[in-house]
Amino acid sequence: MTYFIGGLGGFLIGIALGVIFMYWAIVRHHKKPSLTKYVVFSIAVIIVYTLAEFITTSITGVSHDTLTTCFYACFGGEILSCALIKIFKLREEQ
């Protein structure tokens, strides 16, 4: 049950971060930002976290299951929100 609640919370935080970053970029730059940089950033952060967690677990023997679930849910939600914007064309064509 804890994994479900943590994963759902991380997922919702990821979607909220995506909406906040898009709003900030539009207001700040007065143009539509490219979604590619958000997807690349999210994938890069997931890879770095995976490597760091693997090294930490190998050295200490302690696994951070709930943190990992929330982290993947957060940045997975970020990638999902970008994919949904692309699929449903939620932004105007340039």
PDB file of C-alpha atoms in Angstrom:
ATOM      1  CA  MET A   1       0.000   0.000   0.000  1.00  0.00           C
ATOM      2  CA  THR A   2       2.877   2.364   0.794  1.00  0.00           C
ATOM      3  CA  TYR A   3       4.365   1.816  -2.672  1.00  0.00           C
ATOM      4  CA  PHE A   4       1.043   2.635  -4.316  1.00  0.00           C
ATOM      5  CA  ILE A   5       0.569   5.860  -2.340  1.00  0.00           C
ATOM      6  CA  GLY A   6       4.204   6.885  -2.847  1.00  0.00           C
ATOM      7  CA  GLY A   7       4.077   6.074  -6.553  1.00  0.00           C
ATOM      8  CA  LEU A   8       0.812   7.937  -7.031  1.00  0.00           C
ATOM      9  CA  GLY A   9       2.174  10.964  -5.176  1.00  0.00           C
ATOM     10  CA  GLY A  10       5.360  10.953  -7.249  1.00  0.00           C
ATOM     11  CA  PHE A  11       3.350  10.586 -10.438  1.00  0.00           C
ATOM     12  CA  LEU A  12       1.146  13.559  -9.556  1.00  0.00           C
ATOM     13  CA  ILE A  13       4.175  15.650  -8.597  1.00  0.00           C
ATOM     14  CA  GLY A  14       5.758  14.815 -11.974  1.00  0.00           C
ATOM     15  CA  ILE A  15       2.686  15.976 -13.860  1.00  0.00           C
ATOM     16  CA  ALA A  16       2.493  19.132 -11.724  1.00  0.00           C
ATOM     17  CA  LEU A  17       6.173  19.875 -12.425  1.00  0.00           C
ATOM     18  CA  GLY A  18       5.557  19.482 -16.144  1.00  0.00           C
ATOM     19  CA  VAL A  19       2.656  21.933 -16.069  1.00  0.00           C
ATOM     20  CA  ILE A  20       4.610  24.421 -13.929  1.00  0.00           C
ATOM     21  CA  PHE A  21       7.697  24.279 -16.187  1.00  0.00           C
ATOM     22  CA  MET A  22       5.599  24.729 -19.321  1.00  0.00           C
ATOM     23  CA  TYR A  23       3.736  27.697 -17.814  1.00  0.00           C
ATOM     24  CA  TRP A  24       6.982  29.295 -16.620  1.00  0.00           C
ATOM     25  CA  ALA A  25       8.636  28.840 -20.009  1.00  0.00           C
ATOM     26  CA  ILE A  26       5.679  30.340 -21.869  1.00  0.00           C
ATOM     27  CA  VAL A  27       5.362  33.355 -19.555  1.00  0.00           C
ATOM     28  CA  ARG A  28       9.106  33.918 -19.295  1.00  0.00           C
ATOM     29  CA  HIS A  29      10.024  33.511 -22.962  1.00  0.00           C
ATOM     30  CA  HIS A  30       6.721  34.450 -24.624  1.00  0.00           C
ATOM     31  CA  LYS A  31       6.992  31.471 -26.964  1.00  0.00           C
ATOM     32  CA  LYS A  32       6.188  27.789 -26.942  1.00  0.00           C
ATOM     33  CA  PRO A  33       9.135  25.763 -25.618  1.00  0.00           C
ATOM     34  CA  SER A  34      10.269  22.518 -27.175  1.00  0.00           C
ATOM     35  CA  LEU A  35       9.221  19.396 -25.294  1.00  0.00           C
ATOM     36  CA  THR A  36      12.402  17.622 -26.329  1.00  0.00           C
ATOM     37  CA  LYS A  37      14.523  19.304 -23.666  1.00  0.00           C
ATOM     38  CA  TYR A  38      12.100  18.224 -20.919  1.00  0.00           C
ATOM     39  CA  VAL A  39      12.107  14.615 -22.098  1.00  0.00           C
ATOM     40  CA  VAL A  40      15.909  14.525 -22.441  1.00  0.00           C
ATOM     41  CA  PHE A  41      16.327  16.074 -18.981  1.00  0.00           C
ATOM     42  CA  SER A  42      13.927  13.574 -17.402  1.00  0.00           C
ATOM     43  CA  ILE A  43      15.623  10.585 -19.020  1.00  0.00           C
ATOM     44  CA  ALA A  44      19.081  11.880 -18.035  1.00  0.00           C
ATOM     45  CA  VAL A  45      17.990  12.360 -14.410  1.00  0.00           C
ATOM     46  CA  ILE A  46      16.501   8.853 -14.316  1.00  0.00           C
ATOM     47  CA  ILE A  47      19.748   7.354 -15.644  1.00  0.00           C
ATOM     48  CA  VAL A  48      21.889   9.309 -13.156  1.00  0.00           C
ATOM     49  CA  TYR A  49      19.615   8.296 -10.270  1.00  0.00           C
ATOM     50  CA  THR A  50      19.704   4.649 -11.356  1.00  0.00           C
ATOM     51  CA  LEU A  51      23.504   4.636 -11.421  1.00  0.00           C
ATOM     52  CA  ALA A  52      23.741   6.418  -8.062  1.00  0.00           C
ATOM     53  CA  GLU A  53      21.245   4.030  -6.456  1.00  0.00           C
ATOM     54  CA  PHE A  54      23.039   0.999  -7.899  1.00  0.00           C
ATOM     55  CA  ILE A  55      26.397   2.186  -6.544  1.00  0.00           C
ATOM     56  CA  THR A  56      24.923   3.109  -3.152  1.00  0.00           C
ATOM     57  CA  THR A  57      23.146  -0.231  -2.835  1.00  0.00           C
ATOM     58  CA  SER A  58      26.282  -2.133  -3.861  1.00  0.00           C
ATOM     59  CA  ILE A  59      28.431  -0.370  -1.252  1.00  0.00           C
ATOM     60  CA  THR A  60      26.043  -0.143   1.706  1.00  0.00           C
ATOM     61  CA  GLY A  61      23.641  -3.001   0.992  1.00  0.00           C
ATOM     62  CA  VAL A  62      20.657  -0.750   1.770  1.00  0.00           C
ATOM     63  CA  SER A  63      17.923  -0.453  -0.836  1.00  0.00           C
ATOM     64  CA  HIS A  64      15.719   2.655  -1.007  1.00  0.00           C
ATOM     65  CA  ASP A  65      12.553   1.109  -2.412  1.00  0.00           C
ATOM     66  CA  THR A  66      10.045   3.859  -1.617  1.00  0.00           C
ATOM     67  CA  LEU A  67      12.356   6.667  -2.733  1.00  0.00           C
ATOM     68  CA  THR A  68      13.070   4.876  -5.997  1.00  0.00           C
ATOM     69  CA  THR A  69       9.367   4.286  -6.636  1.00  0.00           C
ATOM     70  CA  CYS A  70       8.533   7.942  -6.014  1.00  0.00           C
ATOM     71  CA  PHE A  71      11.465   9.162  -8.099  1.00  0.00           C
ATOM     72  CA  TYR A  72      10.561   7.022 -11.107  1.00  0.00           C
ATOM     73  CA  ALA A  73       6.893   7.953 -10.766  1.00  0.00           C
ATOM     74  CA  CYS A  74       7.739  11.666 -10.661  1.00  0.00           C
ATOM     75  CA  PHE A  75       9.954  11.742 -13.722  1.00  0.00           C
ATOM     76  CA  GLY A  76       7.851   9.110 -15.486  1.00  0.00           C
ATOM     77  CA  GLY A  77       4.880  11.430 -14.962  1.00  0.00           C
ATOM     78  CA  GLU A  78       6.933  14.223 -16.491  1.00  0.00           C
ATOM     79  CA  ILE A  79       7.630  12.146 -19.599  1.00  0.00           C
ATOM     80  CA  LEU A  80       4.001  11.003 -19.753  1.00  0.00           C
ATOM     81  CA  SER A  81       2.711  14.579 -19.578  1.00  0.00           C
ATOM     82  CA  CYS A  82       5.035  15.561 -22.456  1.00  0.00           C
ATOM     83  CA  ALA A  83       3.847  12.554 -24.459  1.00  0.00           C
ATOM     84  CA  LEU A  84       0.199  13.439 -23.860  1.00  0.00           C
ATOM     85  CA  ILE A  85       0.818  17.008 -24.997  1.00  0.00           C
ATOM     86  CA  LYS A  86       2.391  15.677 -28.193  1.00  0.00           C
ATOM     87  CA  ILE A  87      -0.283  13.023 -28.817  1.00  0.00           C
ATOM     88  CA  PHE A  88      -3.296  15.263 -28.267  1.00  0.00           C
ATOM     89  CA  LYS A  89      -1.563  18.353 -29.711  1.00  0.00           C
ATOM     90  CA  LEU A  90      -2.460  20.420 -26.650  1.00  0.00           C
ATOM     91  CA  ARG A  91      -0.294  23.295 -27.793  1.00  0.00           C
ATOM     92  CA  GLU A  92      -0.791  25.316 -30.934  1.00  0.00           C
ATOM     93  CA  GLU A  93       1.112  24.527 -34.096  1.00  0.00           C
ATOM     94  CA  GLN A  94       3.949  26.927 -34.842  1.00  0.00           C
TER      95      GLN A  94
END
